[in-house]
C-alpha positions as YAML, in Angstrom:
chain: A
units: angstrom
residues:
- id: 1
  name: MET
  ca: [-5.24, 22.17, -4.16]
- id: 2
  name: ALA
  ca: [-1.52, 23.87, -2.72]
- id: 3
  name: ASN
  ca: [0.71, 20.98, -3.86]
- id: 4
  name: GLY
  ca: [0.18, 17.14, -4.66]
- id: 5
  name: THR
  ca: [0.70, 15.46, -1.21]
- id: 6
  name: GLU
  ca: [-2.01, 17.60, 0.31]
- id: 7
  name: TYR
  ca: [-4.01, 16.51, -2.74]
- id: 8
  name: LEU
  ca: [-4.25, 12.50, -2.61]
- id: 9
  name: LYS
  ca: [-5.35, 13.21, 1.20]
- id: 10
  name: THR
  ca: [-7.69, 15.03, -0.12]
- id: 11
  name: VAL
  ca: [-8.91, 12.30, -2.52]
- id: 12
  name: LEU
  ca: [-8.50, 9.77, -0.56]
- id: 13
  name: LYS
  ca: [-10.46, 11.15, 2.52]
- id: 14
  name: ASN
  ca: [-13.34, 12.08, 0.43]
- id: 15
  name: PHE
  ca: [-13.15, 8.66, -1.31]
- id: 16
  name: VAL
  ca: [-13.53, 6.71, 2.14]
- id: 17
  name: THR
  ca: [-16.03, 9.86, 3.91]
- id: 18
  name: LYS
  ca: [-18.54, 10.53, 0.86]
- id: 19
  name: LYS
  ca: [-20.90, 9.42, -1.57]
- id: 20
  name: PHE
  ca: [-19.63, 7.31, -4.55]
- id: 21
  name: GLU
  ca: [-20.88, 8.92, -7.39]
- id: 22
  name: PHE
  ca: [-20.98, 5.03, -8.97]
- id: 23
  name: GLN
  ca: [-22.80, 7.56, -11.71]
- id: 24
  name: GLU
  ca: [-20.27, 9.49, -13.00]
- id: 25
  name: PHE
  ca: [-17.93, 6.04, -12.14]
- id: 26
  name: LEU
  ca: [-19.82, 4.21, -14.73]
- id: 27
  name: LYS
  ca: [-20.24, 7.07, -17.10]
- id: 28
  name: GLN
  ca: [-15.75, 7.02, -16.85]
- id: 29
  name: CYS
  ca: [-15.66, 3.82, -16.94]
- id: 30
  name: TYR
  ca: [-17.29, 3.86, -20.72]
- id: 31
  name: GLN
  ca: [-15.52, 6.89, -21.50]
- id: 32
  name: ILE
  ca: [-12.26, 5.56, -21.43]
- id: 33
  name: GLY
  ca: [-12.99, 2.24, -22.70]
- id: 34
  name: ASN
  ca: [-14.33, 3.56, -25.95]
- id: 35
  name: LYS
  ca: [-11.42, 6.59, -26.85]
- id: 36
  name: SER
  ca: [-8.54, 3.35, -25.80]
- id: 37
  name: LEU
  ca: [-10.11, 0.24, -27.50]
- id: 38
  name: GLY
  ca: [-9.43, 0.74, -31.21]
- id: 39
  name: LEU
  ca: [-5.48, 2.95, -30.82]
- id: 40
  name: ILE
  ca: [-5.20, -0.66, -28.49]
- id: 41
  name: SER
  ca: [-6.60, -2.60, -30.62]
- id: 42
  name: ILE
  ca: [-4.46, -1.51, -33.73]
- id: 43
  name: THR
  ca: [-1.17, -1.27, -31.31]
- id: 44
  name: GLY
  ca: [-1.13, -4.70, -29.71]
- id: 45
  name: ILE
  ca: [-1.63, -6.75, -33.09]
- id: 46
  name: ILE
  ca: [1.92, -4.64, -34.35]
- id: 47
  name: ILE
  ca: [3.34, -5.05, -30.82]
- id: 48
  name: GLY
  ca: [2.84, -9.01, -32.10]
- id: 49
  name: LEU
  ca: [3.02, -8.81, -35.12]
- id: 50
  name: VAL
  ca: [6.43, -7.27, -34.89]
- id: 51
  name: LEU
  ca: [8.26, -8.92, -32.02]
- id: 52
  name: THR
  ca: [7.12, -12.42, -34.40]
- id: 53
  name: ILE
  ca: [9.10, -11.17, -36.85]
- id: 54
  name: GLN
  ca: [11.94, -9.72, -35.83]
- id: 55
  name: SER
  ca: [12.92, -13.36, -33.10]
- id: 56
  name: ARG
  ca: [11.62, -15.28, -35.71]
- id: 57
  name: PRO
  ca: [15.28, -15.73, -37.87]
- id: 58
  name: PRO
  ca: [17.77, -15.67, -34.66]
- id: 59
  name: LEU
  ca: [15.96, -19.10, -33.25]
- id: 60
  name: VAL
  ca: [15.74, -19.86, -36.54]
- id: 61
  name: GLN
  ca: [19.31, -20.42, -36.85]
- id: 62
  name: PHE
  ca: [19.17, -22.54, -33.63]
- id: 63
  name: GLY
  ca: [16.44, -24.78, -34.74]
- id: 64
  name: ALA
  ca: [13.65, -23.72, -32.04]
- id: 65
  name: VAL
  ca: [11.47, -21.66, -33.58]
- id: 66
  name: ALA
  ca: [8.46, -23.80, -31.27]
- id: 67
  name: MET
  ca: [9.91, -21.57, -28.75]
- id: 68
  name: LEU
  ca: [9.05, -18.05, -30.61]
- id: 69
  name: PRO
  ca: [5.30, -18.14, -28.94]
- id: 70
  name: GLY
  ca: [5.85, -18.81, -25.45]
- id: 71
  name: MET
  ca: [8.87, -16.22, -26.32]
- id: 72
  name: VAL
  ca: [6.42, -13.90, -27.23]
- id: 73
  name: ALA
  ca: [3.53, -14.54, -24.68]
- id: 74
  name: VAL
  ca: [5.82, -14.23, -21.65]
- id: 75
  name: SER
  ca: [7.29, -10.33, -23.44]
- id: 76
  name: ILE
  ca: [4.02, -9.10, -23.75]
- id: 77
  name: ILE
  ca: [2.19, -10.46, -20.69]
- id: 78
  name: ARG
  ca: [4.19, -9.05, -18.81]
- id: 79
  name: GLU
  ca: [6.18, -6.08, -19.86]
- id: 80
  name: MET
  ca: [4.61, -5.13, -23.11]
- id: 81
  name: GLY
  ca: [0.50, -5.16, -22.99]
- id: 82
  name: PRO
  ca: [1.25, -3.44, -19.49]
- id: 83
  name: VAL
  ca: [3.18, -0.76, -19.85]
- id: 84
  name: ILE
  ca: [1.85, -0.23, -23.31]
- id: 85
  name: THR
  ca: [-1.18, 0.40, -22.67]
- id: 86
  name: ALA
  ca: [-0.69, 2.45, -19.59]
- id: 87
  name: LEU
  ca: [1.31, 4.87, -21.95]
- id: 88
  name: ILE
  ca: [-1.61, 4.99, -24.75]
- id: 89
  name: CYS
  ca: [-3.74, 5.45, -21.80]
- id: 90
  name: ALA
  ca: [-1.71, 7.72, -20.97]
- id: 91
  name: GLY
  ca: [-1.54, 9.77, -24.07]
- id: 92
  name: LYS
  ca: [-6.19, 9.85, -24.42]
- id: 93
  name: ILE
  ca: [-7.22, 9.17, -20.93]
- id: 94
  name: GLY
  ca: [-4.79, 11.54, -19.04]
- id: 95
  name: SER
  ca: [-4.88, 14.40, -22.08]
- id: 96
  name: SER
  ca: [-8.49, 14.45, -21.71]
- id: 97
  name: MET
  ca: [-8.92, 14.41, -17.94]
- id: 98
  name: GLY
  ca: [-6.27, 17.14, -17.74]
- id: 99
  name: ALA
  ca: [-7.83, 19.50, -20.84]
- id: 100
  name: GLU
  ca: [-11.43, 19.28, -19.40]
- id: 101
  name: LEU
  ca: [-10.47, 19.76, -16.02]
- id: 102
  name: GLY
  ca: [-8.54, 22.87, -16.61]
- id: 103
  name: SER
  ca: [-11.40, 23.78, -18.79]
- id: 104
  name: MET
  ca: [-13.83, 23.61, -16.12]
- id: 105
  name: ARG
  ca: [-11.55, 25.58, -14.01]
- id: 106
  name: VAL
  ca: [-10.94, 28.62, -16.55]
- id: 107
  name: THR
  ca: [-14.50, 28.41, -17.17]
- id: 108
  name: GLU
  ca: [-15.14, 29.01, -13.05]
- id: 109
  name: GLN
  ca: [-17.12, 25.69, -12.84]
- id: 110
  name: ILE
  ca: [-15.44, 24.06, -10.23]
- id: 111
  name: ASP
  ca: [-15.21, 27.24, -8.20]
- id: 112
  name: ALA
  ca: [-18.75, 27.82, -9.31]
- id: 113
  name: MET
  ca: [-18.95, 23.63, -7.24]
- id: 114
  name: GLU
  ca: [-16.87, 25.06, -4.48]
- id: 115
  name: VAL
  ca: [-18.54, 27.65, -3.30]
- id: 116
  name: SER
  ca: [-22.14, 25.57, -3.13]
- id: 117
  name: ASN
  ca: [-20.57, 23.27, -1.84]
- id: 118
  name: THR
  ca: [-21.29, 20.14, -3.60]
- id: 119
  name: HIS
  ca: [-17.61, 18.60, -3.33]
- id: 120
  name: PRO
  ca: [-15.94, 18.66, -6.62]
- id: 121
  name: ILE
  ca: [-13.67, 16.43, -5.77]
- id: 122
  name: ASN
  ca: [-16.12, 13.99, -5.66]
- id: 123
  name: PHE
  ca: [-17.35, 13.81, -8.15]
- id: 124
  name: LEU
  ca: [-15.25, 15.37, -10.82]
- id: 125
  name: VAL
  ca: [-12.30, 13.62, -9.77]
- id: 126
  name: ILE
  ca: [-13.12, 9.98, -7.53]
- id: 127
  name: PRO
  ca: [-15.15, 8.79, -10.53]
- id: 128
  name: ARG
  ca: [-12.90, 9.84, -13.32]
- id: 129
  name: VAL
  ca: [-9.40, 8.14, -10.61]
- id: 130
  name: ALA
  ca: [-11.16, 5.42, -10.17]
- id: 131
  name: ALA
  ca: [-12.86, 4.09, -13.06]
- id: 132
  name: ALA
  ca: [-8.57, 4.69, -14.62]
- id: 133
  name: THR
  ca: [-7.47, 2.25, -11.98]
- id: 134
  name: VAL
  ca: [-10.33, 0.20, -13.30]
- id: 135
  name: MET
  ca: [-10.29, -0.17, -16.88]
- id: 136
  name: ILE
  ca: [-6.31, 0.06, -17.78]
- id: 137
  name: PRO
  ca: [-6.22, -3.62, -16.41]
- id: 138
  name: LEU
  ca: [-9.00, -4.52, -18.13]
- id: 139
  name: LEU
  ca: [-7.58, -2.54, -21.53]
- id: 140
  name: THR
  ca: [-4.36, -4.28, -20.72]
- id: 141
  name: LEU
  ca: [-6.04, -7.79, -20.64]
- id: 142
  name: TYR
  ca: [-7.44, -6.95, -24.16]
- id: 143
  name: ALA
  ca: [-3.78, -5.67, -25.44]
- id: 144
  name: ASP
  ca: [-2.71, -8.81, -24.29]
- id: 145
  name: ALA
  ca: [-4.70, -11.40, -25.74]
- id: 146
  name: ILE
  ca: [-4.36, -8.78, -29.73]
- id: 147
  name: GLY
  ca: [-0.99, -8.92, -29.37]
- id: 148
  name: ILE
  ca: [-0.64, -12.69, -29.37]
- id: 149
  name: PHE
  ca: [-2.83, -12.93, -31.35]
- id: 150
  name: GLY
  ca: [-0.38, -10.67, -34.32]
- id: 151
  name: SER
  ca: [2.23, -12.67, -32.97]
- id: 152
  name: TRP
  ca: [-0.38, -15.84, -34.27]
- id: 153
  name: LEU
  ca: [-0.20, -14.05, -38.71]
- id: 154
  name: GLY
  ca: [3.22, -12.74, -37.89]
- id: 155
  name: ILE
  ca: [3.68, -16.54, -37.56]
- id: 156
  name: ASN
  ca: [2.20, -17.35, -40.25]
- id: 157
  name: ILE
  ca: [2.97, -15.06, -42.55]
- id: 158
  name: LYS
  ca: [6.19, -17.87, -43.24]
- id: 159
  name: ASP
  ca: [5.30, -20.51, -41.38]
- id: 160
  name: THR
  ca: [1.57, -22.69, -41.20]
- id: 161
  name: MET
  ca: [0.36, -22.82, -37.46]
- id: 162
  name: SER
  ca: [-3.14, -23.68, -36.17]
- id: 163
  name: LEU
  ca: [-4.44, -21.58, -33.71]
- id: 164
  name: ARG
  ca: [-5.29, -23.63, -30.88]
- id: 165
  name: TYR
  ca: [-1.65, -25.43, -31.50]
- id: 166
  name: PHE
  ca: [0.17, -21.78, -31.60]
- id: 167
  name: ILE
  ca: [-2.12, -20.40, -28.31]
- id: 168
  name: ASN
  ca: [-1.32, -24.06, -26.55]
- id: 169
  name: GLN
  ca: [2.68, -23.66, -26.72]
- id: 170
  name: ALA
  ca: [2.33, -19.92, -25.83]
- id: 171
  name: PHE
  ca: [1.00, -20.96, -22.05]
- id: 172
  name: LEU
  ca: [3.12, -23.72, -21.69]
- id: 173
  name: SER
  ca: [5.45, -21.07, -21.55]
- id: 174
  name: VAL
  ca: [4.12, -18.11, -19.18]
- id: 175
  name: GLU
  ca: [3.57, -19.01, -15.50]
- id: 176
  name: PHE
  ca: [0.96, -17.80, -12.99]
- id: 177
  name: LEU
  ca: [3.57, -15.48, -11.97]
- id: 178
  name: ASP
  ca: [4.29, -13.51, -15.30]
- id: 179
  name: ILE
  ca: [0.47, -12.52, -15.18]
- id: 180
  name: ILE
  ca: [-0.32, -11.20, -11.85]
- id: 181
  name: PRO
  ca: [2.19, -9.34, -11.06]
- id: 182
  name: ALA
  ca: [1.47, -7.21, -14.75]
- id: 183
  name: VAL
  ca: [-2.13, -6.86, -14.08]
- id: 184
  name: ILE
  ca: [-1.71, -5.55, -10.25]
- id: 185
  name: LYS
  ca: [0.71, -3.05, -11.54]
- id: 186
  name: SER
  ca: [-1.28, -2.24, -14.41]
- id: 187
  name: PHE
  ca: [-3.94, -1.25, -11.19]
- id: 188
  name: PHE
  ca: [-0.87, 1.48, -10.12]
- id: 189
  name: PHE
  ca: [-0.41, 2.30, -13.68]
- id: 190
  name: GLY
  ca: [-5.03, 3.68, -13.84]
- id: 191
  name: ALA
  ca: [-4.00, 5.24, -10.58]
- id: 192
  name: VAL
  ca: [-1.65, 7.44, -11.97]
- id: 193
  name: ILE
  ca: [-2.78, 8.08, -14.97]
- id: 194
  name: GLY
  ca: [-6.79, 9.61, -13.58]
- id: 195
  name: LEU
  ca: [-4.60, 11.02, -11.12]
- id: 196
  name: VAL
  ca: [-2.05, 12.84, -13.08]
- id: 197
  name: GLY
  ca: [-4.93, 13.57, -14.95]
- id: 198
  name: CYS
  ca: [-7.66, 15.23, -12.91]
- id: 199
  name: TYR
  ca: [-4.80, 17.13, -10.70]
- id: 200
  name: LYS
  ca: [-3.08, 19.22, -13.81]
- id: 201
  name: GLY
  ca: [-7.10, 19.81, -14.88]
- id: 202
  name: TYR
  ca: [-7.92, 20.55, -11.78]
- id: 203
  name: ASN
  ca: [-5.65, 22.97, -10.96]
- id: 204
  name: ALA
  ca: [-4.85, 24.76, -13.99]
- id: 205
  name: GLY
  ca: [-4.32, 28.40, -14.17]
- id: 206
  name: ARG
  ca: [-7.35, 30.73, -15.20]
- id: 207
  name: GLY
  ca: [-6.59, 31.74, -18.92]
- id: 208
  name: THR
  ca: [-7.56, 30.06, -21.92]
- id: 209
  name: GLU
  ca: [-3.75, 28.74, -22.50]
- id: 210
  name: SER
  ca: [-3.85, 26.92, -19.03]
- id: 211
  name: VAL
  ca: [-5.63, 24.64, -20.54]
- id: 212
  name: GLY
  ca: [-3.95, 22.62, -23.49]
- id: 213
  name: VAL
  ca: [-0.42, 23.42, -20.40]
- id: 214
  name: ALA
  ca: [-2.86, 21.22, -18.05]
- id: 215
  name: ALA
  ca: [-3.62, 18.15, -20.88]
- id: 216
  name: ASN
  ca: [0.49, 18.18, -22.24]
- id: 217
  name: SER
  ca: [2.25, 18.56, -18.64]
- id: 218
  name: ALA
  ca: [-1.07, 15.63, -17.19]
- id: 219
  name: VAL
  ca: [0.29, 13.80, -20.75]
- id: 220
  name: VAL
  ca: [4.09, 13.51, -19.98]
- id: 221
  name: THR
  ca: [3.89, 13.39, -15.88]
- id: 222
  name: ALA
  ca: [1.44, 10.69, -15.70]
- id: 223
  name: SER
  ca: [3.77, 9.00, -18.79]
- id: 224
  name: LEU
  ca: [7.38, 9.36, -16.59]
- id: 225
  name: LEU
  ca: [5.34, 8.30, -13.33]
- id: 226
  name: VAL
  ca: [4.54, 4.87, -15.51]
- id: 227
  name: ILE
  ca: [8.19, 4.27, -16.42]
- id: 228
  name: ILE
  ca: [9.12, 4.65, -12.83]
- id: 229
  name: VAL
  ca: [6.44, 2.39, -11.14]
- id: 230
  name: ASP
  ca: [6.93, -0.30, -13.96]
- id: 231
  name: LEU
  ca: [10.72, 0.13, -12.25]
- id: 232
  name: ILE
  ca: [9.80, -0.49, -9.12]
- id: 233
  name: ALA
  ca: [7.02, -3.46, -9.53]
- id: 234
  name: VAL
  ca: [10.23, -5.06, -11.74]
- id: 235
  name: GLN
  ca: [12.28, -4.67, -9.48]
- id: 236
  name: ILE
  ca: [9.85, -6.42, -7.08]
- id: 237
  name: THR
  ca: [8.63, -8.48, -8.76]
- id: 238
  name: ASP
  ca: [12.21, -9.55, -9.43]
- id: 239
  name: LEU
  ca: [12.91, -10.22, -5.39]
- id: 240
  name: ILE
  ca: [10.03, -12.97, -5.34]
...
């Protein structure tokens, strides 16, 4: 894999022409969810709390506290949930993929697979990319729900509001077009994280220090690309 374009072409070609490793895909889905769920839970609650606590004082001045649930819900669903989830996964999942495949390259396991014609791209890369593409949107929806719950906790620090009333007020402001673009761009976030993490690890150098370099490079590159993809998605959504 001399460059990113050749790597991407090979991944897409093998995805279409080679047998899909479904068991490995399920294994990677479990690992991605298991590694990320706890951190996303804590982060989601904190985001909901912080947005609510910081947004409440200005709304109190204008007598518009009733708008708080809807405002926070829209903010989380449109932007905070997808982006924060993707950045967390870029750190947890991207680095893990880079380090894991990098160590396999250093110990010549990938070379052995290539020599034995067992298609390492098909077994190592495609299931990881597919798992990241599927799991990150699901984790995003979970983060949205946890963030909205955190917002309810934030409101109840100084006010009293039932969870049912809060959810009703929150989703009065949420439209169908708020949810769909956020979910769609989450698929792209997942694909980017999976592709970058696997690329950095698959093309790691021969020395042991290259494993750390691959993991670090995967995190930095994937995080930057997530922000760029989000910027493009916002521009496209604004045109609709």
